[in-house]
Amino acid sequence: MKIIVLVKHVPDAQFDRHLNGEGYTTDRDESILSELDEYALEAGLQLAEARGGSKAGNQVIALSMGPAGAVNAVKKSLQMGATEGFHLTDDALAGSDAAATSLALAAAIRHIGTGAPVDLVLTGMASTDGETSLVPAQLAERLGLPQVTFASSLELDGGRLTARRDADTYSETVEASLPAVVSVTDQINEPRYPNFKGIIAAKRKSITTLSLADVGVDPSQVGRAGSWTTVTSAEERPPRTAGTIITDEGDAGIKLVDFLAAQKLL
Amino acid sequence: MAKVLVFIDNPGDALKKSSLELLTLARSLGETVVALNGDLNSGVSDEFAEYGVTAVYRPSSQDLDNYLVAPKAAYLAAAVEAAGAGTVLLDNSPEGKEIAARLGIRLGAGVITDVVGVDADGTAHKSVLAGSYTTASRVTTPVAVLTVKANNVTPEPAASPSTPDAVTVEVPGDSIATAARITDRQQKTATGRPDLTDARIVVAGGRGLDGDFGPVEQLADALGAAVGASRAATDAGWISHDAQVGQTGKTVSPQLYISAGISGAIQQKAGMQTAKVIVAVNKDAESPVFEIADFGIIGDLFDVLPQATEEIKKRKG
């Protein structure tokens, strides 16, 4: 099987995050592999392992798009067990919206699928920076593939996949034929930590750098120029400040209700 | 006048408040038309007239509900073309966003999600990076696709009612061929509480509940609120994962958010810091949640919450 897992290098939410520059793009200092993508990678590794792993010809390929630092998301994926990495990077990609991102990623996936076609594209349920959840569906539309999003379990049987999805008011089972694009939730598994052996093994694994020219995308189709949306202003919200803090002296519940009444919230 | 197409999926007997909000917003941007999926009952038909809808588009195929979003997006793209609409509005549910995503590619149209307001010139406002920024953005393509969050528009019928035309739209067959099929669907037991994402009030519990969500649920019911939880509480299995508020869970921006027994680590804060009013109850005075609470109580939630619940019941008589 050939599985591609999309991994994104995102600003660590433990620190303050900032929008900068002409296109109000995210400042990518202090970035890490998006937590939500670790679940997708783990799902890919488990599917490959259940089929005999890399010895049996199963590939789990980590693909990241982004500036130089984004290669760190690929490296971490290799340490966790991915067999190979690709890093799509090009100055022209800066400021790409979801439509432009999905265009570039679709081209990279087609490129990686030259020769041996890709069976499955796995992603997290959202990135933890843009948080739009648009890219998996847009990739599926561009590649002409079925999409299965928010999978909380995933099984493959030959060329069919079965997934479970949980919404607020219902749970459903869905089936699709491979190849397909699947996004997974944080309920699907418990991602492994890279161990020492994995970290050493990762040093011997290849990371291929791809440019837009390599994947056949014209620079005018991506980046701020090729995006179909544009951010015209961004304002940092003033940080919330603490209000009244009281210590319970036996009547805090009543004081709470007084506060709600004063705020007209009852 | 520019046409604005609103997608409404399976409304049942009456339109949801969020659908009425979309119809109201649409009218401020142009002539409103609707692309409907599912049955059109007389109640809904009356509401369309009341809200000034001039045309209702319906799919040729009745089985769109048997698939994930691809055929709905293809149908909608055909409806947008038939109507000549310049703006498409959808709700901001996960499915609404996915339909918008595929629709955007089909139409070559820019998509903006999580929209909280749209100006007459099409500028969309939203909050990003877990509420730390508010942005204004625009779609640069001829058609704009926007998914709009609930509770940001007050539903208002049109000044004069309309008589909508009925139009059938052919669903392209290729979209069904490449769609994932739903083979089983089970409804979850209804809690009778409002949906977490749309709720006006949310009462959320965390580690401090020690497995007992009773006090949180009782306060929520007294307030007519939804119940939320921190990741620690859902990971511990004390409450369903659907209730998780935070970076990897749901983002909520209610009028009132009551946080009980939650320390307020970054991941939690990310999901709720755009709430209008935040109340926090926690034993630990050092909890970071007190840095952002409008009203904080250092105390035992097992004393404070039941007392507040009783007091609310008493005042509501």
XYZ file of C-alpha atoms in Angstrom:
583
model
C 0.000 0.000 0.000
C 1.060 3.526 -0.655
C -0.258 5.899 1.979
C 0.434 9.632 1.992
C 0.000 11.485 5.271
C -0.213 15.273 5.108
C 1.700 16.868 7.952
C 1.734 20.574 8.737
C 4.263 22.644 10.601
C 2.167 25.012 12.713
C 2.835 27.638 15.375
C 2.824 26.056 18.828
C -0.418 27.086 20.546
C 1.438 27.134 23.879
C 2.917 30.479 22.822
C 1.294 33.684 21.599
C 0.636 33.443 17.875
C 0.905 36.386 15.483
C -0.204 37.469 12.036
C 2.352 39.563 10.153
C 3.224 41.232 6.916
C 1.380 42.214 3.799
C -0.920 39.191 3.650
C -1.347 38.814 7.429
C 0.212 35.378 7.338
C 1.000 33.388 10.456
C 4.346 33.959 12.096
C 5.948 30.487 12.065
C 8.594 30.831 14.760
C 8.144 28.268 17.545
C 6.420 25.864 15.162
C 5.795 22.141 15.659
C 4.147 19.211 13.874
C 0.408 19.911 14.189
C -0.906 17.776 17.023
C -3.947 16.781 14.979
C -1.736 15.391 12.189
C -0.084 12.933 14.591
C -3.356 10.992 14.675
C -3.345 10.731 10.879
C 0.254 9.557 10.877
C -0.457 6.958 13.580
C -3.468 5.717 11.595
C -1.258 5.336 8.509
C 1.444 3.507 10.458
C -1.089 1.096 11.957
C -2.623 0.310 8.571
C 0.843 -0.357 7.118
C 1.928 -2.468 10.093
C -1.227 -4.594 9.896
C -0.205 -5.424 6.323
C 3.339 -6.466 7.129
C 4.953 -3.022 7.311
C 7.604 -1.647 4.987
C 9.142 -5.125 4.445
C 5.926 -6.110 2.678
C 6.179 -3.018 0.491
C 3.864 -0.744 2.473
C 4.863 2.876 2.296
C 3.809 5.631 4.681
C 4.908 8.868 3.057
C 4.874 12.122 5.024
C 4.211 15.162 2.836
C 4.463 18.727 4.084
C 4.048 22.001 2.250
C 5.630 25.122 3.668
C 8.796 27.189 4.151
C 12.189 25.723 5.132
C 11.136 25.008 8.729
C 8.283 22.777 7.587
C 10.799 20.017 6.972
C 10.780 19.545 10.756
C 7.234 18.174 10.541
C 8.490 15.630 7.986
C 11.486 14.735 10.191
C 9.271 14.129 13.222
C 7.019 11.939 11.042
C 10.030 9.864 9.960
C 11.061 9.490 13.620
C 7.583 8.206 14.435
C 7.894 5.618 11.676
C 7.008 7.068 8.251
C 9.105 5.391 5.563
C 9.846 8.412 3.404
C 9.309 12.171 3.357
C 8.511 14.883 0.835
C 8.737 18.616 1.421
C 6.998 20.864 -1.094
C 8.586 24.264 -0.715
C 8.702 27.343 -2.900
C 8.727 31.066 -2.154
C 5.695 31.464 -4.419
C 3.594 29.346 -2.011
C 3.611 31.967 0.771
C 0.135 33.171 1.669
C -1.748 30.351 -0.108
C -5.367 29.984 1.009
C -7.081 26.584 1.204
C -7.877 26.524 -2.525
C -4.271 27.277 -3.524
C -2.930 24.881 -0.872
C -5.138 22.067 -2.136
C -4.032 22.788 -5.711
C -0.350 22.508 -4.802
C -0.861 19.445 -2.602
C -2.953 17.699 -5.264
C -0.119 18.256 -7.751
C 2.441 16.914 -5.250
C 0.280 13.831 -4.579
C -0.030 13.151 -8.318
C 3.746 13.552 -8.614
C 4.412 11.107 -5.760
C 1.878 8.715 -7.301
C 3.730 8.566 -10.629
C 4.605 4.921 -11.219
C 2.913 3.392 -8.193
C -0.445 5.066 -7.532
C -1.398 6.330 -4.094
C -4.038 4.232 -2.274
C -4.885 6.546 0.570
C -4.327 10.173 1.575
C -4.630 10.738 5.326
C -4.938 14.098 7.080
C -5.806 15.469 10.499
C -9.308 16.826 11.084
C -8.072 20.441 10.823
C -4.835 22.331 11.067
C -4.357 23.981 14.434
C -3.513 27.335 12.807
C -5.944 27.991 9.930
C -8.573 25.677 11.432
C -10.749 25.809 8.316
C -10.976 21.994 7.665
C -11.305 22.898 3.962
C -8.180 21.253 2.552
C -9.153 17.538 2.795
C -12.467 18.106 0.965
C -10.845 20.383 -1.606
C -8.096 17.835 -2.252
C -10.706 15.132 -2.774
C -12.609 17.337 -5.226
C -9.429 18.209 -7.148
C -8.272 14.577 -7.275
C -11.779 13.321 -8.140
C -11.716 11.004 -5.112
C -14.224 10.121 -2.422
C -13.615 11.891 0.869
C -14.258 10.461 4.300
C -13.829 13.129 6.937
C -13.735 13.048 10.737
C -13.171 9.297 10.869
C -12.985 8.028 14.437
C -12.183 4.501 13.252
C -10.928 3.192 9.954
C -10.773 -0.293 8.431
C -9.519 -1.417 5.058
C -10.598 -4.583 3.326
C -9.079 -4.946 -0.107
C -10.092 -1.910 -2.088
C -12.859 -0.790 0.312
C -12.608 1.339 3.376
C -15.122 1.525 6.186
C -15.094 4.350 8.684
C -17.133 5.425 11.647
C -18.039 9.076 12.107
C -19.560 10.656 15.172
C -21.595 13.843 15.006
C -23.439 15.513 17.869
C -26.774 13.890 17.166
C -25.839 10.715 15.299
C -23.120 8.188 14.525
C -22.721 6.789 11.068
C -20.777 4.182 9.140
C -19.519 5.107 5.707
C -17.937 3.092 2.922
C -15.799 4.256 0.050
C -13.591 2.688 -2.559
C -9.837 3.330 -2.659
C -8.128 5.557 -3.494
C -9.701 8.048 -1.101
C -8.929 11.061 1.047
C -9.580 10.471 4.742
C -9.342 12.909 7.639
C -9.237 11.460 11.151
C -10.236 12.832 14.559
C -8.224 12.746 17.765
C -10.401 9.822 18.909
C -9.039 7.344 16.385
C -5.864 6.318 18.222
C -3.102 7.272 20.635
C -0.124 8.525 18.596
C 3.215 6.938 19.513
C 6.240 8.934 20.663
C 9.392 8.632 18.583
C 11.743 6.270 20.461
C 15.539 6.218 20.287
C 15.528 3.546 17.591
C 13.072 5.577 15.545
C 15.155 8.725 15.877
C 18.309 6.916 14.701
C 16.456 5.154 11.867
C 14.987 8.461 10.683
C 18.482 9.778 9.896
C 18.807 7.173 7.162
C 15.430 7.864 5.572
C 15.156 10.123 2.535
C 13.427 13.482 2.387
C 12.806 14.707 -1.149
C 12.460 18.433 -1.647
C 9.946 19.375 -4.325
C 9.558 22.771 -5.990
C 6.468 23.999 -7.829
C 8.263 23.290 -11.116
C 8.850 19.672 -10.003
C 5.119 19.126 -9.528
C 4.058 21.150 -12.573
C 2.336 24.066 -10.885
C 2.639 27.581 -12.254
C 3.637 30.003 -9.453
C 0.766 32.344 -10.405
C -1.755 29.635 -9.365
C -0.640 29.635 -5.723
C 0.469 31.993 -2.974
C -1.294 35.279 -2.387
C -1.551 35.872 -6.155
C -3.251 32.539 -6.846
C -5.523 32.511 -3.786
C -9.242 33.103 -4.129
C -9.524 34.869 -0.788
C -7.515 37.709 0.681
C -7.197 39.044 4.210
C -7.657 42.818 4.149
C -7.098 43.560 7.826
C -6.211 41.802 11.041
C -6.480 43.151 14.536
C -5.119 41.549 17.638
C -7.839 41.239 20.214
C -7.016 42.965 23.479
C -6.191 40.220 25.987
C -8.980 39.470 28.421
C -8.387 40.903 31.829
C -9.397 39.394 35.132
C -12.605 40.690 36.661
C -13.845 40.258 40.198
C -12.428 37.289 42.105
C -14.048 36.247 45.385
C -13.387 33.458 47.854
C -16.376 31.339 48.840
C -17.581 32.113 52.343
C -20.659 29.938 52.106
C -22.676 32.268 49.858
C -20.664 32.281 46.593
C -23.456 30.447 44.722
C -25.856 33.273 45.573
C -23.274 35.908 44.643
C -22.814 34.115 41.332
C -26.554 34.378 40.639
C -26.475 38.069 41.658
C -23.689 38.594 39.107
C -25.631 36.792 36.366
C -28.753 38.832 37.160
C -26.749 42.089 37.016
C -25.380 41.025 33.607
C -28.951 40.201 32.475
C -27.927 36.594 31.834
C -30.665 34.838 33.808
C -29.603 43.042 -7.896
C -26.987 40.396 -7.032
C -28.445 37.042 -6.114
C -27.517 35.355 -2.858
C -28.110 31.619 -2.656
C -28.685 30.017 0.754
C -28.230 26.259 1.122
C -30.747 24.614 3.440
C -30.412 20.924 4.157
C -33.373 18.850 5.345
C -35.266 21.507 7.311
C -38.068 19.194 8.478
C -41.253 20.967 9.600
C -39.774 24.381 10.379
C -36.540 26.229 9.665
C -33.889 26.253 12.379
C -32.978 29.630 13.881
C -29.596 29.443 12.135
C -31.340 29.066 8.741
C -33.527 32.121 9.453
C -30.312 33.976 10.320
C -28.821 33.037 6.927
C -31.974 34.184 5.097
C -31.875 37.494 6.979
C -28.193 38.015 6.197
C -28.772 37.081 2.543
C -31.434 39.771 2.168
C -28.942 42.416 3.320
C -26.627 41.356 0.456
C -29.066 40.950 -2.446
C -32.026 38.956 -3.765
C -32.418 35.740 -1.775
C -32.830 32.355 -3.432
C -32.682 28.976 -1.664
C -31.164 25.659 -2.698
C -33.034 23.075 -0.678
C -32.212 19.441 -0.074
C -34.975 17.220 1.301
C -38.728 17.682 1.626
C -40.396 21.088 1.390
C -43.143 21.152 3.991
C -45.818 23.819 3.996
C -44.477 25.452 7.170
C -41.049 25.883 5.599
C -42.609 27.069 2.361
C -44.460 29.786 4.307
C -41.240 30.826 6.039
C -39.454 31.170 2.694
C -42.223 33.522 1.519
C -42.109 35.443 4.783
C -38.338 35.926 4.440
C -38.598 37.239 0.886
C -37.122 34.222 -0.928
C -37.727 34.619 -4.682
C -36.865 31.096 -5.859
C -36.459 27.653 -4.326
C -34.157 25.236 -6.161
C -34.489 21.496 -5.503
C -32.365 18.561 -6.676
C -33.514 16.089 -9.313
C -32.230 13.279 -7.122
C -33.855 12.408 -3.791
C -31.075 10.262 -2.366
C -28.361 12.838 -1.614
C -28.613 11.939 2.072
C -27.162 8.496 1.362
C -23.735 9.970 0.617
C -21.163 12.211 2.222
C -20.979 15.727 0.831
C -19.777 15.299 -2.790
C -23.201 15.041 -4.526
C -24.623 17.872 -2.386
C -21.724 20.095 -3.462
C -22.253 19.161 -7.110
C -25.993 19.877 -6.852
C -25.295 23.189 -5.190
C -22.779 24.170 -7.884
C -25.449 23.471 -10.511
C -27.995 25.531 -8.526
C -25.577 28.481 -8.215
C -25.048 28.416 -11.982
C -28.773 28.106 -12.695
C -29.526 31.041 -10.391
C -26.556 33.144 -11.462
C -25.836 33.773 -7.787
C -22.783 35.805 -6.749
C -22.751 34.756 -3.097
C -23.489 31.408 -1.460
C -24.240 31.166 2.257
C -24.089 27.905 4.225
C -24.199 27.108 7.914
C -20.871 26.641 9.659
C -21.370 22.990 10.664
C -18.580 20.547 9.740
C -20.757 19.342 6.854
C -21.586 22.904 5.770
C -17.870 23.689 5.595
C -17.111 20.555 3.567
C -19.871 21.242 1.069
C -18.503 24.788 0.801
C -14.990 23.379 0.265
C -15.945 21.158 -2.664
C -18.353 23.757 -4.054
C -15.510 26.287 -4.078
C -13.345 24.040 -6.250
C -16.254 23.215 -8.591
C -17.061 26.893 -9.109
C -13.528 28.281 -8.895
C -14.819 30.318 -5.968
C -13.089 31.502 -2.805
C -14.407 30.087 0.473
C -14.377 31.837 3.841
C -15.421 29.811 6.903
C -16.334 30.762 10.497
C -17.819 34.061 9.325
C -19.493 36.155 12.041
C -20.530 39.140 9.902
C -20.674 40.254 6.268
C -20.648 43.904 5.134
C -22.778 45.047 2.187
C -19.620 45.089 0.014
C -18.960 41.415 0.765
C -16.201 41.878 3.347
C -16.401 38.968 5.787
C -15.382 39.189 9.424
C -14.089 36.308 11.488
C -11.970 35.469 14.481
C -8.793 33.421 14.001
C -5.980 31.797 15.997
C -8.363 30.742 18.745
C -9.876 34.183 19.107
C -6.606 36.077 19.422
C -7.219 38.035 16.185
C -10.226 39.347 14.316
C -9.778 39.606 10.572
C -11.599 41.087 7.600
C -11.286 39.150 4.371
C -12.681 39.148 0.871
C -13.212 36.658 -1.866
C -11.415 37.682 -5.084
C -13.374 35.410 -7.449
C -16.731 36.228 -9.140
C -18.604 33.916 -6.755
C -18.091 34.011 -2.970
C -18.843 31.033 -0.703
C -19.265 31.864 2.989
C -20.081 29.613 5.947
C -21.655 31.658 8.716
C -21.594 30.926 12.446
C -24.913 30.850 14.277
C -26.073 33.539 16.738
C -24.612 36.539 14.919
C -27.721 37.820 13.106
C -31.203 38.514 14.500
C -33.771 36.755 12.273
C -36.170 39.243 10.685
C -38.887 38.572 8.085
C -38.896 40.686 4.919
C -40.909 43.927 4.740
C -43.234 42.283 2.236
C -43.620 38.539 1.603
C -42.660 36.925 -1.709
C -44.014 34.151 -3.903
C -40.994 31.915 -4.562
C -40.601 30.167 -7.918
C -39.893 26.426 -7.850
C -36.957 25.193 -9.954
C -35.531 21.667 -10.298
C -31.761 21.251 -10.717
C -30.104 18.191 -12.260
C -27.532 16.523 -9.938
C -24.391 15.586 -11.931
C -23.911 11.809 -11.949
C -20.114 11.868 -11.654
C -20.340 13.327 -8.149
C -22.257 10.279 -6.922
C -19.840 7.831 -8.519
C -16.940 9.204 -6.480
C -18.785 9.720 -3.213
C -18.520 7.810 0.040
C -21.783 6.044 0.847
C -23.446 6.145 4.253
C -24.313 2.538 5.095
C -25.650 2.994 8.611
C -26.791 5.908 10.733
C -27.824 5.805 14.351
C -29.408 8.705 16.176
C -27.975 9.417 19.600
C -30.360 9.809 22.502
C -31.458 13.428 22.650
C -30.396 15.210 25.829
C -33.005 17.958 25.472
C -30.185 20.490 25.912
C -29.169 23.011 23.242
C -26.334 22.166 20.844
C -22.992 23.068 22.349
C -21.750 25.083 19.365
C -24.887 27.231 19.082
C -25.805 27.536 22.767
C -26.280 30.957 24.343
C -24.987 29.639 27.659
C -22.441 26.862 28.255
C -21.627 25.271 31.615
C -18.402 23.273 31.374
C -16.716 20.914 33.814
C -13.197 19.560 34.106
C -10.840 17.550 36.247
C -12.230 19.120 39.442
C -15.504 17.242 38.977
C -13.740 13.993 39.792
C -16.087 11.965 37.604
C -19.356 13.504 38.778
C -20.944 15.795 36.151
C -24.182 16.033 38.203
C -23.632 19.584 39.569
C -22.670 20.883 36.095
C -25.679 19.252 34.423
C -28.102 20.547 37.062
C -26.795 24.115 36.758
C -26.929 23.843 32.964
C -30.546 22.693 33.081
C -31.522 25.515 35.438
C -29.985 27.991 32.966
C -31.191 26.257 29.783
C -27.530 25.800 28.888
C -25.422 23.274 26.989
C -22.889 21.133 28.858
C -19.223 21.328 27.896
C -16.091 19.669 29.204
C -12.326 19.976 29.217
C -10.207 17.424 27.427
C -9.149 15.950 30.782
C -12.800 15.164 31.553
C -13.576 13.620 28.156
C -10.306 11.645 28.103
C -11.182 10.266 31.536
C -14.457 9.023 30.040
C -16.652 11.030 32.437
C -18.614 12.543 29.566
C -18.911 11.998 25.820
C -16.146 13.341 23.600
C -18.748 15.494 21.784
C -18.758 17.792 24.814
C -15.090 18.732 24.533
C -14.388 22.435 24.274
C -10.903 23.489 23.267
C -8.193 23.574 20.657
C -8.851 19.994 19.530
C -12.541 20.037 20.406
C -15.274 22.557 19.747
C -14.887 26.302 19.736
C -17.769 28.091 21.418
C -18.566 31.780 21.738
C -21.675 31.963 23.906
C -23.032 34.938 25.837
C -22.022 33.192 29.053
C -19.447 30.470 29.720
C -19.295 28.980 33.198
C -16.115 27.002 33.819
C -16.188 24.646 36.807
C -13.167 22.708 38.024
C -11.142 23.538 34.899
C -7.692 25.029 35.369
C -7.863 26.884 32.054
C -4.761 25.659 30.290
C -4.104 27.093 26.800
C -5.929 24.237 25.039
C -9.153 24.976 27.004
C -8.852 28.744 26.712
C -8.495 28.430 22.940
C -12.009 27.000 22.739
C -13.870 29.565 24.814
C -12.083 32.861 25.173
C -14.416 34.661 22.767
C -17.353 34.093 25.144
C -18.924 37.438 26.113
C -18.875 36.716 29.855
C -16.712 34.098 31.567
C -17.402 32.812 35.068
C -14.920 30.455 36.746
C -15.259 28.284 39.827
C -12.119 26.520 41.035
C -10.588 25.495 44.361
C -7.102 26.455 43.216
C -6.619 30.242 43.378
C -3.605 29.897 41.037
C -5.661 28.471 38.135
C -4.940 30.377 34.912
C -8.686 30.559 34.183
C -8.943 33.323 36.806
C -6.752 35.540 34.572
C -9.543 35.733 31.988
C -12.675 35.337 34.140
C -15.077 38.254 34.501
C -16.285 36.711 37.729
C -14.148 34.164 39.569
C -14.987 32.139 42.642
C -12.249 30.434 44.610
C -14.194 27.646 46.211
C -15.489 24.072 46.080
C -17.715 23.616 43.036
C -19.675 20.925 44.902
C -20.847 23.707 47.270
C -21.060 26.636 44.839
C -22.830 25.036 41.864
C -25.748 23.405 43.756
C -26.277 26.613 45.740
C -26.400 28.652 42.516
C -28.768 26.096 40.923
C -31.178 26.341 43.880
C -31.032 30.136 43.854
C -31.767 30.292 40.096
C -34.751 27.957 40.497
C -36.027 30.075 43.383
C -35.729 33.341 41.410
C -37.257 31.872 38.286
C -40.093 30.741 40.581
